[in-house]
C-alpha atoms as a PDB file:
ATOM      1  CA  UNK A   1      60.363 -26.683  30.433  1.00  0.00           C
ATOM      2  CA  UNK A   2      63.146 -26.764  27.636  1.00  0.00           C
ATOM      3  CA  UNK A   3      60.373 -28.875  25.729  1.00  0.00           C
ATOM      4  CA  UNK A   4      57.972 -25.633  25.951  1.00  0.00           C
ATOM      5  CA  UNK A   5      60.790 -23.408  25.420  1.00  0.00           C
ATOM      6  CA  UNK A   6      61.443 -24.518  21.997  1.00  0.00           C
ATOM      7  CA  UNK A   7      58.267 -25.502  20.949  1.00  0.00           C
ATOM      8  CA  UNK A   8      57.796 -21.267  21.699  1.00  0.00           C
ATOM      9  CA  UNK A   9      60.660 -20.842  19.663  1.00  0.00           C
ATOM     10  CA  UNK A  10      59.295 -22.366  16.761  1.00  0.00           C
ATOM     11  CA  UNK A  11      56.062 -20.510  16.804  1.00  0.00           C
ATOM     12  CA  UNK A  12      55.412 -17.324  14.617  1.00  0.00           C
ATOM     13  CA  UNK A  13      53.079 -14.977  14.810  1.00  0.00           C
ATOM     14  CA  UNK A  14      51.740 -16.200  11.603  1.00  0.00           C
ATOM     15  CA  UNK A  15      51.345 -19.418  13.048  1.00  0.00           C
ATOM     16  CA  UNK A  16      49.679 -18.603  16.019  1.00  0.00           C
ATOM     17  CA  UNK A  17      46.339 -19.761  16.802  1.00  0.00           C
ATOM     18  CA  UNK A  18      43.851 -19.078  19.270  1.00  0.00           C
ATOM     19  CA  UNK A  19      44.645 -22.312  20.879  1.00  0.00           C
ATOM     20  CA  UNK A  20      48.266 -22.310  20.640  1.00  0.00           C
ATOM     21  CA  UNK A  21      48.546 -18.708  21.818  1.00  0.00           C
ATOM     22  CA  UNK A  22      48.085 -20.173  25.258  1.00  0.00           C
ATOM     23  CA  UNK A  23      51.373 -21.045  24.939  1.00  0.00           C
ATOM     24  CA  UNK A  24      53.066 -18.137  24.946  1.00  0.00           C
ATOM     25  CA  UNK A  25      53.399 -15.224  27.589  1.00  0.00           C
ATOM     26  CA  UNK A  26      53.759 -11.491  27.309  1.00  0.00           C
ATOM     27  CA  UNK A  27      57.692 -11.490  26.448  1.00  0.00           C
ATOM     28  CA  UNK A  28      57.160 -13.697  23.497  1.00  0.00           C
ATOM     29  CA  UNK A  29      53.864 -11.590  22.038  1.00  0.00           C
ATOM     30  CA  UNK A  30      56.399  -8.642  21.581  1.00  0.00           C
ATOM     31  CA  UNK A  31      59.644 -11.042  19.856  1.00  0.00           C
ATOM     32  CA  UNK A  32      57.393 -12.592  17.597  1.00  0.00           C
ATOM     33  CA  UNK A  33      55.812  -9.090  16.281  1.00  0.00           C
ATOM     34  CA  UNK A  34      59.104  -7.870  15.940  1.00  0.00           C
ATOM     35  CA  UNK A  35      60.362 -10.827  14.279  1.00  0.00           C
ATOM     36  CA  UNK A  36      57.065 -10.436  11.576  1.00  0.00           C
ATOM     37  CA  UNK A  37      57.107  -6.741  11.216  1.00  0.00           C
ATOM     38  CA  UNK A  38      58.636  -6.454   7.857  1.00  0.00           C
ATOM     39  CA  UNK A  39      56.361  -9.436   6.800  1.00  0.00           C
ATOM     40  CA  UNK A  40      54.181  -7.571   4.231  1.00  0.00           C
ATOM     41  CA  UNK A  41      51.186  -9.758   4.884  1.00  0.00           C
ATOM     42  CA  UNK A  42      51.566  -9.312   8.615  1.00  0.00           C
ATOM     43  CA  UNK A  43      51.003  -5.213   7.704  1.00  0.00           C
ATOM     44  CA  UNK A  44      48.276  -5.712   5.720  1.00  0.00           C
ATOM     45  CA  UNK A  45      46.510  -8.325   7.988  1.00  0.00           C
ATOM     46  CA  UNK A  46      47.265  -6.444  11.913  1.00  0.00           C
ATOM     47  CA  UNK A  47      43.436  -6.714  12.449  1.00  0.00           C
ATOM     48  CA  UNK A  48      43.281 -10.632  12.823  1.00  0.00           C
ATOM     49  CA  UNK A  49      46.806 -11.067  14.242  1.00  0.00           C
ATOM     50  CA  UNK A  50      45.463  -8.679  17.086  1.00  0.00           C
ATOM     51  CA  UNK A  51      42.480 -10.784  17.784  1.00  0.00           C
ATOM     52  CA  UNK A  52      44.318 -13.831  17.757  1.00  0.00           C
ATOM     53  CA  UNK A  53      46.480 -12.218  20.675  1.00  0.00           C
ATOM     54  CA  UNK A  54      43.206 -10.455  22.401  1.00  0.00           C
ATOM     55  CA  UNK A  55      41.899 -14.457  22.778  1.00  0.00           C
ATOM     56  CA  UNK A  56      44.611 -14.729  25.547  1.00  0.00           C
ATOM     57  CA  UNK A  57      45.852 -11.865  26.162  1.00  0.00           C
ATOM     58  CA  UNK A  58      44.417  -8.251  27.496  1.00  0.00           C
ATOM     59  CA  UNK A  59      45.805  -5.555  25.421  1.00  0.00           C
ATOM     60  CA  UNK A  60      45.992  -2.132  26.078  1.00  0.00           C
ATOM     61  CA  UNK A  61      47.131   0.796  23.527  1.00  0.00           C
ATOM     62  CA  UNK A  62      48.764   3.071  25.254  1.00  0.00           C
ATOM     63  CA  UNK A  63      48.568   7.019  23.822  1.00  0.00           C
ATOM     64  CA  UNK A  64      50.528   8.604  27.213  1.00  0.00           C
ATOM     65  CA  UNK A  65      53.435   5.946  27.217  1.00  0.00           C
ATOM     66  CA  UNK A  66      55.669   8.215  30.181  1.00  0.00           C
ATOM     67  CA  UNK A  67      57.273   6.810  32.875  1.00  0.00           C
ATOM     68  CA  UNK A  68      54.346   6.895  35.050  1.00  0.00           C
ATOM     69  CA  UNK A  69      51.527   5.596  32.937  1.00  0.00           C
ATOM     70  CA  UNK A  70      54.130   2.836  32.442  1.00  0.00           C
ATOM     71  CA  UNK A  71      54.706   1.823  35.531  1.00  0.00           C
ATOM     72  CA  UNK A  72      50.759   2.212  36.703  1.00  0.00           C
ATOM     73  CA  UNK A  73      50.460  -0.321  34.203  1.00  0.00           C
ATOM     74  CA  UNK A  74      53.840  -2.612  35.500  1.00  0.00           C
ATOM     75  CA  UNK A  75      52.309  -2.711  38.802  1.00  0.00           C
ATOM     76  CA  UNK A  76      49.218  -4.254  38.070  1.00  0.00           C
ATOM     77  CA  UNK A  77      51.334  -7.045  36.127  1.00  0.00           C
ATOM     78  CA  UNK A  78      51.168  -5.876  32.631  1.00  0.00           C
ATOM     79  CA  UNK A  79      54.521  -6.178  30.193  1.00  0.00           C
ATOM     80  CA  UNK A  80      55.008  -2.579  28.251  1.00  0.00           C
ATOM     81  CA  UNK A  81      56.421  -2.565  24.989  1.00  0.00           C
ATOM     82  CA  UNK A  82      56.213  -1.144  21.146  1.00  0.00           C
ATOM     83  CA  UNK A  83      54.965  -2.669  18.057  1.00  0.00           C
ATOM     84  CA  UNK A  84      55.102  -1.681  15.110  1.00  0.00           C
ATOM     85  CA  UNK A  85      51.960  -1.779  12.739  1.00  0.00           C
ATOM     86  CA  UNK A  86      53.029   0.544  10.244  1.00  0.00           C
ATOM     87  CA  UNK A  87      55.951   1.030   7.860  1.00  0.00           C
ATOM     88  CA  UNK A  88      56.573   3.725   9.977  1.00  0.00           C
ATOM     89  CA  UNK A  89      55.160   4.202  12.814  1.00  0.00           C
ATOM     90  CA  UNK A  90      55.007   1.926  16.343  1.00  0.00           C
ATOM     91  CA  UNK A  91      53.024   1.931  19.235  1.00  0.00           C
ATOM     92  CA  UNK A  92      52.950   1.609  22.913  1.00  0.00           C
ATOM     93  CA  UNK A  93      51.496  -1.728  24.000  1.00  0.00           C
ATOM     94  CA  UNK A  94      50.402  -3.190  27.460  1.00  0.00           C
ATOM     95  CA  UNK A  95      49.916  -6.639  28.052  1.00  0.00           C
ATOM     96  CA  UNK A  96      48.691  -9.285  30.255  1.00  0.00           C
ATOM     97  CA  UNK A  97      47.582 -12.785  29.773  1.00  0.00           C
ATOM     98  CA  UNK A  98      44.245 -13.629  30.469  1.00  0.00           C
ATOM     99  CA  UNK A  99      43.477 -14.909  34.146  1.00  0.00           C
ATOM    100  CA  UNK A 100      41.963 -18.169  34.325  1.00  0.00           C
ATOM    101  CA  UNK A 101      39.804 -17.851  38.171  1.00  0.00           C
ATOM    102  CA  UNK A 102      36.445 -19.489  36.735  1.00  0.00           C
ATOM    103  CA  UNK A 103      34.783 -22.019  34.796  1.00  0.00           C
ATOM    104  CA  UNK A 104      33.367 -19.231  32.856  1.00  0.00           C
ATOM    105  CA  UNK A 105      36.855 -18.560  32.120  1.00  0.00           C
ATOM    106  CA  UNK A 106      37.533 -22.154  30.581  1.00  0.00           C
ATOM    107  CA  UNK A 107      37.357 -22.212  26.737  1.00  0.00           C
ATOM    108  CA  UNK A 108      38.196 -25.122  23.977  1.00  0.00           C
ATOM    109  CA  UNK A 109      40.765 -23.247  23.353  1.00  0.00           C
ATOM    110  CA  UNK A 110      42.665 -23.060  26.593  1.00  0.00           C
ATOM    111  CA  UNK A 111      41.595 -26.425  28.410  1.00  0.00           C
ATOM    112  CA  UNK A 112      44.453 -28.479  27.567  1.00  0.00           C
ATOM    113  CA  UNK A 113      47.116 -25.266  28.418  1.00  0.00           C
ATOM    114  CA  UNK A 114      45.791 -25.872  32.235  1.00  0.00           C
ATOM    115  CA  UNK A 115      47.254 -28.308  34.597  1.00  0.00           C
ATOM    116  CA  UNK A 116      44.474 -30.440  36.877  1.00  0.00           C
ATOM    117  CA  UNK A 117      45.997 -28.909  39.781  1.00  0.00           C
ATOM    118  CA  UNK A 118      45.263 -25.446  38.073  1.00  0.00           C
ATOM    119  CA  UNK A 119      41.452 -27.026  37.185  1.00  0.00           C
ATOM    120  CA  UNK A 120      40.867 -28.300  40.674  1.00  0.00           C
ATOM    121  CA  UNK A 121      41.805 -24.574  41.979  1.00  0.00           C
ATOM    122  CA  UNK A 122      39.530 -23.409  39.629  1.00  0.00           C
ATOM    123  CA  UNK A 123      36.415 -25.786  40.330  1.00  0.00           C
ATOM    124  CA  UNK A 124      37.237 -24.464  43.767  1.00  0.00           C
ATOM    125  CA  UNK A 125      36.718 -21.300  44.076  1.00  0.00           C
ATOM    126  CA  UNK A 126      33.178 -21.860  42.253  1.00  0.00           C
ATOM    127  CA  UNK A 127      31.876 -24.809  43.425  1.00  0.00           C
ATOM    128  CA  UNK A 128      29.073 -24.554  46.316  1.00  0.00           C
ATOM    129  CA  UNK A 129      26.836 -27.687  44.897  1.00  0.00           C
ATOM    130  CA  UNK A 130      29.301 -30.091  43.367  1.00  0.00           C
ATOM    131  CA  UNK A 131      30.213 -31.421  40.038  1.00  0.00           C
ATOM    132  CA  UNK A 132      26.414 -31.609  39.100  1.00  0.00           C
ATOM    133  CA  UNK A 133      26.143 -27.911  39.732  1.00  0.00           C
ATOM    134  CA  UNK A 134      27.684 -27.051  37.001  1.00  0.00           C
ATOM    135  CA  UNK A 135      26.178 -26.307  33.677  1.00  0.00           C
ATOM    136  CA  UNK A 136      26.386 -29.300  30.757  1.00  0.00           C
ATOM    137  CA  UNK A 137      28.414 -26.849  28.226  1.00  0.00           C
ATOM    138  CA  UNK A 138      30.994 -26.051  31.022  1.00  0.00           C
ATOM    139  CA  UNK A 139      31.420 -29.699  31.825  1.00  0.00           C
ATOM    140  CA  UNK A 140      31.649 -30.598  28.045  1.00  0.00           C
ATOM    141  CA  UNK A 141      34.884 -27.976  27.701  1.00  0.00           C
ATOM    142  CA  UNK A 142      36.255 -29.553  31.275  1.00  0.00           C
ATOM    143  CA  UNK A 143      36.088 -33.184  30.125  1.00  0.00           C
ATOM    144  CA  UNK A 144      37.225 -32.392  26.232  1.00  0.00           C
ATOM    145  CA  UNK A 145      40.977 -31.912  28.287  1.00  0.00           C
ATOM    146  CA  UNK A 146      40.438 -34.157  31.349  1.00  0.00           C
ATOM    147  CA  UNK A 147      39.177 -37.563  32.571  1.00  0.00           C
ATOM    148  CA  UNK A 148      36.814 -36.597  35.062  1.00  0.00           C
ATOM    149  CA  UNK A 149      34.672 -39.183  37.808  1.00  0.00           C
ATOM    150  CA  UNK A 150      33.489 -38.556  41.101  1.00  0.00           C
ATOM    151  CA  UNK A 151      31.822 -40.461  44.569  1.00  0.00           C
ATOM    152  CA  UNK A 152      29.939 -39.609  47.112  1.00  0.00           C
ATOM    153  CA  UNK A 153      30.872 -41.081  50.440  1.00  0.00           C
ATOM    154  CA  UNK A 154      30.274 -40.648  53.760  1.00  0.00           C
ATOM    155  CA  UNK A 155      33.359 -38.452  55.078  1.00  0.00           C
ATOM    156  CA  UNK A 156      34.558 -41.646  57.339  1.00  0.00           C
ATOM    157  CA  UNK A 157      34.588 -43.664  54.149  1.00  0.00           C
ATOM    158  CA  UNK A 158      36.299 -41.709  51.675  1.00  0.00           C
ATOM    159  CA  UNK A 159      39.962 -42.731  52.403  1.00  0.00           C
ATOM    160  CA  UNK A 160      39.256 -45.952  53.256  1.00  0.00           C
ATOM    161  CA  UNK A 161      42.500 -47.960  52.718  1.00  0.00           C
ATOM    162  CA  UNK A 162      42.412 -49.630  48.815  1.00  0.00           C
ATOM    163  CA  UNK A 163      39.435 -47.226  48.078  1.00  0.00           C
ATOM    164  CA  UNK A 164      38.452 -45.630  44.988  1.00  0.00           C
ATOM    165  CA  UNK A 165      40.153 -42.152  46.437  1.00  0.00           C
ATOM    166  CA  UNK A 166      43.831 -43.532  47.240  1.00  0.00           C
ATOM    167  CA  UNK A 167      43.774 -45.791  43.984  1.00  0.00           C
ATOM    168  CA  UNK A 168      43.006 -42.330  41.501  1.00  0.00           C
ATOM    169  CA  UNK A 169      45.475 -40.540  43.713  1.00  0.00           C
ATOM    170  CA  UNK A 170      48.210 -43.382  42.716  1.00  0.00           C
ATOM    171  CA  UNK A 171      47.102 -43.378  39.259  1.00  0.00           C
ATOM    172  CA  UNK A 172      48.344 -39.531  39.201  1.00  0.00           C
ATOM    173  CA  UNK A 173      44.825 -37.830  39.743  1.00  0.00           C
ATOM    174  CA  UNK A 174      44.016 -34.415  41.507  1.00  0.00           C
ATOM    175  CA  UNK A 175      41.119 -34.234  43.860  1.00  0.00           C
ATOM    176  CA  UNK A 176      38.420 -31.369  44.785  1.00  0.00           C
ATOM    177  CA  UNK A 177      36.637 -32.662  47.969  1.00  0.00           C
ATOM    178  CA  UNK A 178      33.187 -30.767  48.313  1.00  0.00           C
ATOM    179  CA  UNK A 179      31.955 -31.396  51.874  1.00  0.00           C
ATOM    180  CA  UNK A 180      27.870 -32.243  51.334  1.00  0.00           C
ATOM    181  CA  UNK A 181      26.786 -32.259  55.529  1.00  0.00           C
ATOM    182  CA  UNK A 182      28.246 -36.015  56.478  1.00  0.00           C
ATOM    183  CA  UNK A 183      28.893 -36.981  52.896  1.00  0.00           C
ATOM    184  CA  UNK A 184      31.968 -35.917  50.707  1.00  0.00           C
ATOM    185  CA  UNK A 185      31.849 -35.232  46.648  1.00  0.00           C
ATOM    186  CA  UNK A 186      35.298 -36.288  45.850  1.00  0.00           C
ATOM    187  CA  UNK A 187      36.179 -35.000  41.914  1.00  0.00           C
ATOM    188  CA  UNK A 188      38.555 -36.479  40.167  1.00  0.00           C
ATOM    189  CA  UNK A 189      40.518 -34.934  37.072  1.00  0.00           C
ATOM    190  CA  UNK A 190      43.953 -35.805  35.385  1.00  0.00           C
ATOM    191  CA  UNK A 191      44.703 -34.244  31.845  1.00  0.00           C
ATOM    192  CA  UNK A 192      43.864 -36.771  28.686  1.00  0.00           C
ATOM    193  CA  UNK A 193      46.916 -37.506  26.385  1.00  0.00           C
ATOM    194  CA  UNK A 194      46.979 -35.342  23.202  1.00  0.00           C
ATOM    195  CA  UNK A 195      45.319 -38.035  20.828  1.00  0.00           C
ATOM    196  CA  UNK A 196      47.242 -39.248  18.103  1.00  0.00           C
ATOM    197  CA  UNK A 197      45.659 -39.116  14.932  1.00  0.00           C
ATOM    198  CA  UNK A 198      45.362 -42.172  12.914  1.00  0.00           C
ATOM    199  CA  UNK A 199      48.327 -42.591  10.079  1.00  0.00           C
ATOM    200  CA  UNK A 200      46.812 -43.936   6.524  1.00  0.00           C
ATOM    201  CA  UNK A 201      49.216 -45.604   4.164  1.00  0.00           C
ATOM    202  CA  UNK A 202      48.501 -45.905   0.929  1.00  0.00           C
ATOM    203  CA  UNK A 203      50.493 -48.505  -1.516  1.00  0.00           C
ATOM    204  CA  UNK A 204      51.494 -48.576  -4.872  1.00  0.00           C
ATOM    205  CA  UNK A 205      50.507 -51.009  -7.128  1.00  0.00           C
ATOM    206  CA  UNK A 206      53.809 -51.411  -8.597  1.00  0.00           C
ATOM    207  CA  UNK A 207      55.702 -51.636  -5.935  1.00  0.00           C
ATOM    208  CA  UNK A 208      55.347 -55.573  -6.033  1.00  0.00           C
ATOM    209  CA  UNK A 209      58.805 -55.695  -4.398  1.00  0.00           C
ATOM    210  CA  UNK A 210      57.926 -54.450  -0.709  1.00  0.00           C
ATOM    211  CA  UNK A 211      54.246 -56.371  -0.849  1.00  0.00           C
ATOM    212  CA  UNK A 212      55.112 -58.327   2.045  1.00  0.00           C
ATOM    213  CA  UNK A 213      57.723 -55.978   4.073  1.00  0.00           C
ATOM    214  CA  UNK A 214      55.302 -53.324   3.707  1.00  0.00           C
ATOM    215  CA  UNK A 215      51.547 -54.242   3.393  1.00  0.00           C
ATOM    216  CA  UNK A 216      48.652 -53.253   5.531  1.00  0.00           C
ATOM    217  CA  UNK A 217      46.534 -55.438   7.264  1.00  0.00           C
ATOM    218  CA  UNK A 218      43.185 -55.783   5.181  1.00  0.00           C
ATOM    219  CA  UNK A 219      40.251 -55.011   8.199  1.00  0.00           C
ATOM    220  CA  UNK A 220      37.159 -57.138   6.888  1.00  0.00           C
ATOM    221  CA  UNK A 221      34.424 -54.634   6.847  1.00  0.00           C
ATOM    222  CA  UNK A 222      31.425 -56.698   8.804  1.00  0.00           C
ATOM    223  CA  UNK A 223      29.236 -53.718   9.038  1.00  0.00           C
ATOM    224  CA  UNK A 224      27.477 -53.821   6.200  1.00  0.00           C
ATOM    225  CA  UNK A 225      26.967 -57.148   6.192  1.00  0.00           C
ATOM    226  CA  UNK A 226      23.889 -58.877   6.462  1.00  0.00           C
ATOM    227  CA  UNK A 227      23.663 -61.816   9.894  1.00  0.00           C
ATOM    228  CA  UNK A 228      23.504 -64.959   8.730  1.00  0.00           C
ATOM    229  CA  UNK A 229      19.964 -65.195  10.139  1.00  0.00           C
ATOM    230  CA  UNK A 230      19.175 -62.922   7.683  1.00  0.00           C
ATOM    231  CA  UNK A 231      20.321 -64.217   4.502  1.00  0.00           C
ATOM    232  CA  UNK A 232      18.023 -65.493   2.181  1.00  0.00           C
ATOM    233  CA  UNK A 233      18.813 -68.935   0.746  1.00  0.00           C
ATOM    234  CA  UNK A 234      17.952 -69.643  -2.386  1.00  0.00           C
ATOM    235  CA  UNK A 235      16.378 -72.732  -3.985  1.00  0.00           C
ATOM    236  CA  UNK A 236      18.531 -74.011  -6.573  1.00  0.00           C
ATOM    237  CA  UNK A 237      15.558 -75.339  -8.897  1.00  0.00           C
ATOM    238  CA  UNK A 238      13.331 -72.383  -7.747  1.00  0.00           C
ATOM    239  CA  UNK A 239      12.061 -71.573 -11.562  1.00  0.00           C
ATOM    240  CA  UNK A 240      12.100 -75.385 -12.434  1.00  0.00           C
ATOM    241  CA  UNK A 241       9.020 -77.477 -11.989  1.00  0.00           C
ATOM    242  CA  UNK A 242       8.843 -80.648 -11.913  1.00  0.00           C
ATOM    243  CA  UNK A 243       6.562 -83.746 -11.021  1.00  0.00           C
ATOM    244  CA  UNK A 244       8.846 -84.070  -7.882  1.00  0.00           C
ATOM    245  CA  UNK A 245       8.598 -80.509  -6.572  1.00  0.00           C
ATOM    246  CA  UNK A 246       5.118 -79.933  -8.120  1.00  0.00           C
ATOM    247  CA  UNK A 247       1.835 -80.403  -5.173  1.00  0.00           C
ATOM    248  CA  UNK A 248      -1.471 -79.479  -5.947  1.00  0.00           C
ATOM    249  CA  UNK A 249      -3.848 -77.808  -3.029  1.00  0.00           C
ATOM    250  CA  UNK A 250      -7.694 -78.293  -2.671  1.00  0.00           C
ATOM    251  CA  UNK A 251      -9.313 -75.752  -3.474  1.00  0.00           C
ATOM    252  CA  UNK A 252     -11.443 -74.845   0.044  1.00  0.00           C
ATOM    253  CA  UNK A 253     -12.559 -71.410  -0.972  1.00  0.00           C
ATOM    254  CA  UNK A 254     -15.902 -70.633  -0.404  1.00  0.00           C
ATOM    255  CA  UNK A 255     -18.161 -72.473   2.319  1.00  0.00           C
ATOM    256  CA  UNK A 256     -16.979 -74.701   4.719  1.00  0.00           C
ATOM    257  CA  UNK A 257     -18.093 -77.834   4.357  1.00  0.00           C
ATOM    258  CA  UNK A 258     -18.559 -80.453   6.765  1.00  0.00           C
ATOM    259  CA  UNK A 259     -16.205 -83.693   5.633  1.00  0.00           C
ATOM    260  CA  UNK A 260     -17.848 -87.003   6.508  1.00  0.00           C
ATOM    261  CA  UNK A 261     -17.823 -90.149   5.133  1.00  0.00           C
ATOM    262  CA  UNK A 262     -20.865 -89.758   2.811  1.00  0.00           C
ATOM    263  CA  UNK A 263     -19.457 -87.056   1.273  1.00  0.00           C
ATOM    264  CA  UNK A 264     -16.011 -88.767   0.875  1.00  0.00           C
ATOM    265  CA  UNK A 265     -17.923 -91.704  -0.622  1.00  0.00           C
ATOM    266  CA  UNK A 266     -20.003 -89.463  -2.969  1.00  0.00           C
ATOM    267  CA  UNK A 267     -16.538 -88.165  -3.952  1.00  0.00           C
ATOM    268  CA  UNK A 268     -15.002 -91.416  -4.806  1.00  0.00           C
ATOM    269  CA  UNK A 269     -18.341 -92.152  -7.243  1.00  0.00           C
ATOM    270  CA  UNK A 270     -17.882 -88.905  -8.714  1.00  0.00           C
END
């Protein structure tokens, strides 16, 4: 929690994103404004800062803001507070993250700022047919944030002792169980680790001094390479005839002729 806390703090609302803005709840939507309100760009750019906040959050403008419009709003667990827009003028705001109660609710955006416990709740209270029920786009979204797998076993063999099921559980998975008559759908899901993206290093070539502290390993690039099946050898004396590597071939074009040994005698009086 103190990591999230921070990692809050060190947003702006110039830096939000529409992934990112998952992060934050209603509180911090009005702290931020009011810490970018006398940022000229922010003024002049409202429009997309607002739809970067309407990804996550539902926004209401509020032209009655009394006591009672207030609290009608409070009670259906909206935060009410002002922003201002203008150099001078602020308005009443009511907000409310986004509810996350379907798969159609899932997004690239908003997969990762779920917990598997959260997704399995989710899968839940849609499911009827079972991981393969659900359409290919949804299940691309689900598995860009989780590793997902699944079996199908009768109900008496799904927690059989050393199974598949109590070997994901100790590997820190959550589990949807979708009864199927005598047979069980047991789905699997535990949130990826954010990738880390690869590092290149470039090196000077005058810093001669470091060459060995500090060089990379050279990967031989095989791809392009022809198999060795497939080279062509050459013939060192290819272009150079000579009475060794010179043979002469009959010429047998034409009619076939029948060889015997007449005609081999006829050719040695010839």
């Amino acid at each position: 929690m103190a990591k999230e806390k921070e990692a809050n703090n060190a947003l702006t609302l110039k830096t939000l994103t529409k992934s990112t803005v998952w992060d934050i709840q209603e509180n911090d939507v009005f702290r931020l404004w009011e810490g970018a309100e006398k940022d000229a760009e922010v003024r002049e750019n409202t429009r997309h800062y607002r739809d970067i906040l309407r990804s996550a959050f539902m926004i209401e403008e509020l032209k009655d803001d009394s006591k009672a419009i207030k609290a009608k709003y409070e009670k259906q667990g909206y935060k009410v507070g002002q922003v201002k827009l203008t150099e001078s003028s602020k308005v009443t705001w009511a907000l409310k993250k986004r509810p996350i109660v379907r798969v159609t609710d899932l997004t690239y955006e908003n997969i990762r700022h779920i917990s598997a416990a959260k997704l399995v709740e989710v899968l839940d209270r849609n499911f009827g047919g079972g991981w393969d029920s659900l359409s290919q786009s949804i299940k691309d979204i689900i598995e860009s944030g989780f590793d997902i797998s699944t079996t199908t076993l009768p109900k008496d063999r799904l927690h059989k002792k050393g199974g598949m099921y109590e070997k994901k559980i100790a590997d820190g998975y959550d589990v949807l169980e979708v009864e199927k008559g005598s047979w069980v759908e047991a789905i699997f899901a535990k949130l990826k680790p954010e990738a880390e993206k690869p590092r290149m290093k470039f090196q000077s070539f005058d810093d001669d001094e470091n060459e060995d502290e500090d060089a990379d390993v050279e990967i031989e690039d095989n791809y392009n390479k022809p198999d060795e099946d497939d080279v062509e050898i050459e013939d060192p004396d290819d272009d150079e005839i000579t009475e060794d590597n010179y043979s002469t071939m009959m010429d047998l074009s034409g009619e076939d002729e029948e060889i015997t040994a007449d005609s081999l005698e006829d050719y040695a009086d010839d």
